[in-house]
Short mmCIF file of C-alpha atoms in Angstrom, two decimals:
data_model
loop_
_atom_site.label_atom_id
_atom_site.label_comp_id
_atom_site.label_asym_id
_atom_site.label_seq_id
_atom_site.Cartn_x
_atom_site.Cartn_y
_atom_site.Cartn_z
CA UNK U 1 0.01 0.04 -0.03
CA UNK U 2 1.42 3.46 -0.95
CA UNK U 3 1.53 6.39 1.46
CA UNK U 4 -1.41 7.95 -0.20
CA UNK U 5 -3.73 4.86 0.23
CA UNK U 6 -2.46 4.34 3.71
CA UNK U 7 -3.31 8.05 4.55
CA UNK U 8 -6.86 7.36 3.17
CA UNK U 9 -7.22 4.25 5.28
CA UNK U 10 -6.33 5.95 8.40
CA UNK U 11 -8.97 8.48 7.80
CA UNK U 12 -11.56 5.77 6.90
CA UNK U 13 -15.00 6.37 8.21
CA UNK U 14 -17.34 3.52 9.44
CA UNK U 15 -20.88 4.48 8.36
CA UNK U 16 -23.81 2.64 10.12
CA UNK U 17 -27.00 2.62 8.29
CA UNK U 18 -30.14 1.44 9.97
CA UNK U 19 -33.36 1.02 8.09
CA UNK U 20 -36.63 -0.02 9.79
CA UNK U 21 -40.34 0.66 9.15
CA UNK U 22 -41.93 3.27 11.21
CA UNK U 23 -44.57 2.52 13.95
CA UNK U 24 -46.74 4.26 16.52
CA UNK U 25 -45.41 6.36 19.45
CA UNK U 26 -44.07 4.41 22.35
CA UNK U 27 -46.16 3.38 25.29
CA UNK U 28 -45.34 2.78 28.83
CA UNK U 29 -45.31 -0.64 30.58
CA UNK U 30 -47.70 -1.40 33.48
CA UNK U 31 -47.98 -2.66 36.97
CA UNK U 32 -51.05 -4.02 38.78
CA UNK U 33 -52.24 -2.14 41.91
CA UNK U 34 -54.93 -4.03 44.08
CA UNK U 35 -56.42 -2.07 47.19
CA UNK U 36 -58.35 -3.28 50.06
CA UNK U 37 -60.34 -0.28 51.74
CA UNK U 38 -61.75 -0.11 55.25
CA UNK U 39 -59.02 -1.94 56.99
CA UNK U 40 -57.68 -0.39 60.20
CA UNK U 41 -54.19 -0.62 61.58
CA UNK U 42 -50.79 0.22 60.16
CA UNK U 43 -49.04 -3.16 60.09
CA UNK U 44 -48.86 -5.62 57.15
CA UNK U 45 -50.51 -8.43 59.21
CA UNK U 46 -53.59 -6.15 59.48
CA UNK U 47 -53.96 -6.56 55.75
CA UNK U 48 -52.87 -10.14 55.19
CA UNK U 49 -54.95 -11.44 58.08
CA UNK U 50 -58.03 -9.76 56.87
CA UNK U 51 -60.72 -12.04 55.42
CA UNK U 52 -60.87 -10.13 52.17
CA UNK U 53 -57.00 -10.61 51.37
CA UNK U 54 -55.95 -11.67 48.89
CA UNK U 55 -59.06 -12.80 46.86
CA UNK U 56 -61.35 -9.72 47.23
CA UNK U 57 -59.72 -6.43 46.79
CA UNK U 58 -62.04 -3.47 46.77
CA UNK U 59 -60.53 -2.04 43.58
CA UNK U 60 -57.89 -2.81 40.83
CA UNK U 61 -56.03 -0.53 38.47
CA UNK U 62 -52.87 -0.44 36.39
CA UNK U 63 -50.04 2.05 37.04
CA UNK U 64 -48.27 2.93 33.76
CA UNK U 65 -45.45 5.34 34.61
CA UNK U 66 -43.54 4.38 37.76
CA UNK U 67 -43.39 1.88 40.33
CA UNK U 68 -45.06 4.20 42.72
CA UNK U 69 -48.63 4.47 44.11
CA UNK U 70 -50.65 7.78 44.60
CA UNK U 71 -49.33 9.81 47.71
CA UNK U 72 -51.70 11.06 50.29
CA UNK U 73 -54.52 9.02 48.67
CA UNK U 74 -56.60 7.63 51.66
CA UNK U 75 -56.67 6.15 55.17
CA UNK U 76 -57.12 2.70 56.56
CA UNK U 77 -56.41 0.66 53.47
CA UNK U 78 -53.95 -1.98 52.34
CA UNK U 79 -52.37 -2.34 48.83
CA UNK U 80 -50.54 -4.85 46.68
CA UNK U 81 -48.55 -3.66 43.59
CA UNK U 82 -47.04 -6.48 41.38
CA UNK U 83 -45.90 -7.39 37.93
CA UNK U 84 -43.15 -9.32 35.99
CA UNK U 85 -40.37 -7.52 34.36
CA UNK U 86 -37.44 -8.21 32.03
CA UNK U 87 -33.87 -7.47 33.44
CA UNK U 88 -32.33 -4.97 31.03
CA UNK U 89 -28.64 -5.95 31.81
CA UNK U 90 -26.93 -8.66 33.71
CA UNK U 91 -25.41 -8.20 37.06
CA UNK U 92 -26.14 -7.12 40.72
CA UNK U 93 -29.21 -5.00 41.27
CA UNK U 94 -29.96 -3.19 44.61
CA UNK U 95 -33.59 -2.34 45.46
CA UNK U 96 -35.20 0.16 47.79
CA UNK U 97 -38.67 0.66 49.26
CA UNK U 98 -40.19 3.77 50.85
CA UNK U 99 -43.65 3.84 52.20
CA UNK U 100 -46.28 5.17 54.79
CA UNK U 101 -46.96 3.09 56.74
CA UNK U 102 -45.42 -0.34 56.84
CA UNK U 103 -44.43 -2.19 53.59
CA UNK U 104 -42.39 -5.20 52.19
CA UNK U 105 -40.75 -5.61 48.85
CA UNK U 106 -40.53 -9.17 47.35
CA UNK U 107 -38.64 -10.44 44.36
CA UNK U 108 -38.83 -13.98 42.79
CA UNK U 109 -35.93 -16.09 41.29
CA UNK U 110 -37.98 -16.25 38.11
CA UNK U 111 -41.45 -15.19 36.91
CA UNK U 112 -43.40 -17.18 39.46
CA UNK U 113 -44.88 -15.63 42.57
CA UNK U 114 -44.37 -18.92 44.37
CA UNK U 115 -40.53 -18.34 44.35
CA UNK U 116 -40.70 -14.84 45.78
CA UNK U 117 -38.74 -13.81 48.84
CA UNK U 118 -38.65 -10.50 50.95
CA UNK U 119 -35.61 -8.37 50.04
CA UNK U 120 -36.49 -5.03 51.75
CA UNK U 121 -39.16 -3.54 54.17
CA UNK U 122 -40.33 -0.46 56.01
CA UNK U 123 -41.28 -1.37 59.70
CA UNK U 124 -42.64 2.04 60.65
CA UNK U 125 -43.01 4.72 57.95
CA UNK U 126 -41.04 7.04 55.78
CA UNK U 127 -41.72 10.30 53.74
CA UNK U 128 -42.40 9.81 50.12
CA UNK U 129 -39.20 8.71 48.12
CA UNK U 130 -37.13 8.86 51.47
CA UNK U 131 -34.95 5.83 50.46
CA UNK U 132 -32.37 5.83 53.24
CA UNK U 133 -34.21 6.52 56.27
CA UNK U 134 -33.65 2.96 57.59
CA UNK U 135 -31.17 0.22 56.53
CA UNK U 136 -33.85 -2.30 56.17
CA UNK U 137 -35.25 -0.30 53.21
CA UNK U 138 -32.28 -1.34 51.09
CA UNK U 139 -31.88 -5.02 49.64
CA UNK U 140 -28.63 -6.68 49.44
CA UNK U 141 -27.31 -7.01 45.88
CA UNK U 142 -29.39 -9.42 43.76
CA UNK U 143 -27.93 -11.00 40.71
CA UNK U 144 -30.41 -10.84 37.63
CA UNK U 145 -29.72 -12.14 34.08
CA UNK U 146 -30.42 -9.87 31.20
CA UNK U 147 -33.47 -10.90 29.12
CA UNK U 148 -34.98 -13.03 31.89
CA UNK U 149 -38.31 -12.46 33.47
CA UNK U 150 -38.80 -11.79 37.09
CA UNK U 151 -41.89 -11.46 39.49
CA UNK U 152 -41.88 -8.35 41.79
CA UNK U 153 -44.45 -7.36 44.47
CA UNK U 154 -44.73 -4.69 47.05
CA UNK U 155 -47.22 -4.74 50.01
CA UNK U 156 -48.22 -1.81 51.99
CA UNK U 157 -50.60 -1.02 54.85
CA UNK U 158 -51.92 2.52 55.69
CA UNK U 159 -53.52 3.62 58.91
CA UNK U 160 -54.17 7.32 59.17
CA UNK U 161 -52.44 10.51 58.17
CA UNK U 162 -50.17 10.58 55.14
CA UNK U 163 -49.41 7.71 52.86
CA UNK U 164 -47.06 6.66 50.03
CA UNK U 165 -45.39 3.77 48.42
CA UNK U 166 -42.54 3.66 45.87
CA UNK U 167 -39.69 1.30 44.70
CA UNK U 168 -36.27 2.14 43.49
CA UNK U 169 -33.50 0.14 41.94
CA UNK U 170 -29.72 0.78 41.09
CA UNK U 171 -28.85 -1.14 37.99
CA UNK U 172 -25.42 -2.89 37.32
CA UNK U 173 -24.80 -0.43 34.50
CA UNK U 174 -25.04 2.49 37.00
CA UNK U 175 -28.47 3.65 36.27
CA UNK U 176 -30.09 4.83 39.60
CA UNK U 177 -34.00 5.01 38.97
CA UNK U 178 -36.21 5.85 41.86
CA UNK U 179 -39.04 5.18 41.28
CA UNK U 180 -38.33 2.50 38.68
CA UNK U 181 -39.93 3.45 35.24
CA UNK U 182 -42.22 0.83 33.93
CA UNK U 183 -40.95 0.23 30.24
CA UNK U 184 -39.86 -3.35 31.06
CA UNK U 185 -42.68 -4.20 33.26
CA UNK U 186 -46.22 -5.81 32.65
CA UNK U 187 -48.93 -5.84 35.16
CA UNK U 188 -49.58 -9.27 36.78
CA UNK U 189 -52.35 -11.12 35.05
CA UNK U 190 -51.98 -9.22 31.79
CA UNK U 191 -51.12 -10.99 28.45
CA UNK U 192 -48.05 -9.77 26.75
CA UNK U 193 -48.37 -8.32 23.18
CA UNK U 194 -46.02 -9.25 20.37
CA UNK U 195 -42.88 -6.86 20.07
CA UNK U 196 -43.61 -3.86 17.84
CA UNK U 197 -40.56 -1.61 16.91
CA UNK U 198 -41.27 1.98 17.55
CA UNK U 199 -37.93 3.75 17.31
CA UNK U 200 -36.14 3.86 14.01
CA UNK U 201 -32.35 4.35 14.65
CA UNK U 202 -30.82 7.17 12.66
CA UNK U 203 -27.79 6.74 10.53
CA UNK U 204 -24.57 7.78 12.26
CA UNK U 205 -21.03 8.38 11.00
CA UNK U 206 -18.21 7.25 13.01
CA UNK U 207 -14.57 7.98 12.53
CA UNK U 208 -12.18 5.10 12.93
CA UNK U 209 -11.15 4.70 16.49
CA UNK U 210 -14.49 6.16 17.72
CA UNK U 211 -17.71 4.61 18.82
CA UNK U 212 -21.16 3.86 17.20
CA UNK U 213 -24.30 3.70 19.05
CA UNK U 214 -27.35 1.66 18.01
CA UNK U 215 -30.72 2.28 19.49
CA UNK U 216 -34.04 0.36 19.26
CA UNK U 217 -37.38 0.75 21.05
CA UNK U 218 -40.85 -0.85 21.04
CA UNK U 219 -44.53 0.30 21.73
CA UNK U 220 -46.16 -3.10 22.85
CA UNK U 221 -47.17 -3.62 26.42
CA UNK U 222 -45.16 -5.86 28.60
CA UNK U 223 -41.62 -7.07 29.01
CA UNK U 224 -39.76 -7.61 25.88
CA UNK U 225 -36.40 -9.39 25.36
CA UNK U 226 -33.70 -7.65 23.20
CA UNK U 227 -30.96 -9.72 21.75
CA UNK U 228 -28.22 -7.85 20.01
CA UNK U 229 -26.34 -9.73 17.36
CA UNK U 230 -23.16 -9.40 15.27
CA UNK U 231 -23.16 -11.40 12.04
CA UNK U 232 -25.97 -13.53 13.65
CA UNK U 233 -24.06 -14.35 16.78
CA UNK U 234 -25.50 -13.06 20.09
CA UNK U 235 -23.47 -10.53 21.90
CA UNK U 236 -23.32 -11.51 25.58
CA UNK U 237 -24.72 -9.32 28.34
CA UNK U 238 -26.35 -6.94 26.00
CA UNK U 239 -30.18 -6.81 26.50
CA UNK U 240 -30.55 -3.05 26.73
CA UNK U 241 -32.19 -0.71 24.13
CA UNK U 242 -28.91 0.61 23.13
CA UNK U 243 -25.73 -1.00 21.80
CA UNK U 244 -22.38 0.88 22.04
CA UNK U 245 -19.74 -0.35 19.61
CA UNK U 246 -16.28 0.93 19.87
CA UNK U 247 -13.58 1.66 19.14
CA UNK U 248 -14.37 1.10 15.50
CA UNK U 249 -11.61 -0.34 13.34
CA UNK U 250 -11.28 -1.28 9.64
CA UNK U 251 -11.88 -5.00 10.77
CA UNK U 252 -15.39 -3.94 11.51
CA UNK U 253 -16.10 -2.98 7.93
CA UNK U 254 -18.80 -5.21 6.48
CA UNK U 255 -20.07 -6.53 9.94
CA UNK U 256 -23.92 -6.87 10.40
CA UNK U 257 -25.50 -5.96 13.58
CA UNK U 258 -29.09 -6.77 14.51
CA UNK U 259 -31.52 -6.53 17.42
CA UNK U 260 -33.96 -9.39 17.76
CA UNK U 261 -37.08 -8.47 19.81
CA UNK U 262 -39.03 -11.30 21.28
CA UNK U 263 -41.21 -12.47 24.14
CA UNK U 264 -43.50 -15.43 24.84
CA UNK U 265 -47.07 -15.17 23.89
CA UNK U 266 -49.39 -18.26 24.16
CA UNK U 267 -46.19 -20.45 23.98
CA UNK U 268 -45.39 -18.94 20.68
CA UNK U 269 -42.31 -16.58 19.93
CA UNK U 270 -43.04 -13.34 18.19
CA UNK U 271 -40.02 -11.30 16.87
CA UNK U 272 -39.41 -8.11 15.16
CA UNK U 273 -35.94 -7.53 13.64
CA UNK U 274 -33.73 -4.57 13.10
CA UNK U 275 -30.97 -4.97 10.67
CA UNK U 276 -28.09 -2.53 10.40
CA UNK U 277 -25.20 -2.55 7.90
CA UNK U 278 -21.80 -1.07 8.06
CA UNK U 279 -19.98 0.38 5.16
CA UNK U 280 -16.57 1.74 4.83
CA UNK U 281 -16.07 5.30 3.30
CA UNK U 282 -12.69 6.63 2.47
CA UNK U 283 -12.00 10.26 2.26
#
């Protein structure tokens, strides 16, 4: 290779082009809230020992924004908030719960409530989103696997005065979200919907040695597994909505990256696929 060609190669640009059909705007996930009204007391046994619990809640609704119930809503009630969710990345998660009055947070080893265990609690009460008032509010690190589904549940009992309930997590990738957004959650008892891609990634130009970012999103309700692949091979520990590739080298030229969106619906797998191709441009 002569000096002129080598100089062009060093200045090569890796161009990532992503093409995908458009879809409707993204929608939030959901979590089921069940409420039992007219129950006195401020401890969890006042709720769980009541004859109406768990089969006969006074009302049911779905929350669609955050893992948080309405604040200063009522007196003398108990509530259960539960869902399944897809872990976005692999690693240790830390959870917190804040509430008025007492509460407990449960997490399963899978998507079944029968395998749940208590990981955090509030024995008395806390102000809204007061995560560090007592050590018991914080869980020990819990290892979750990206793409797997888990069951989560919060119980709370309100006596009189103010009332609140919220759940926070610190993800392995450093994202500290309190309350937790519900984009990877589906309310307990709801049927998942097939994945529908809603975000069309824009083409980006990356200088050799730089980084390229791929993004994908969906507008279906419920947890959806994202599997990023390079030349058809899964990229380990990457189940988030973004994939950061870098530093880009000339060896990346011609590689094909894809995101496979999938979930289980009536024992069938439904997928939508994003394909991106990389081209080399010399200048």
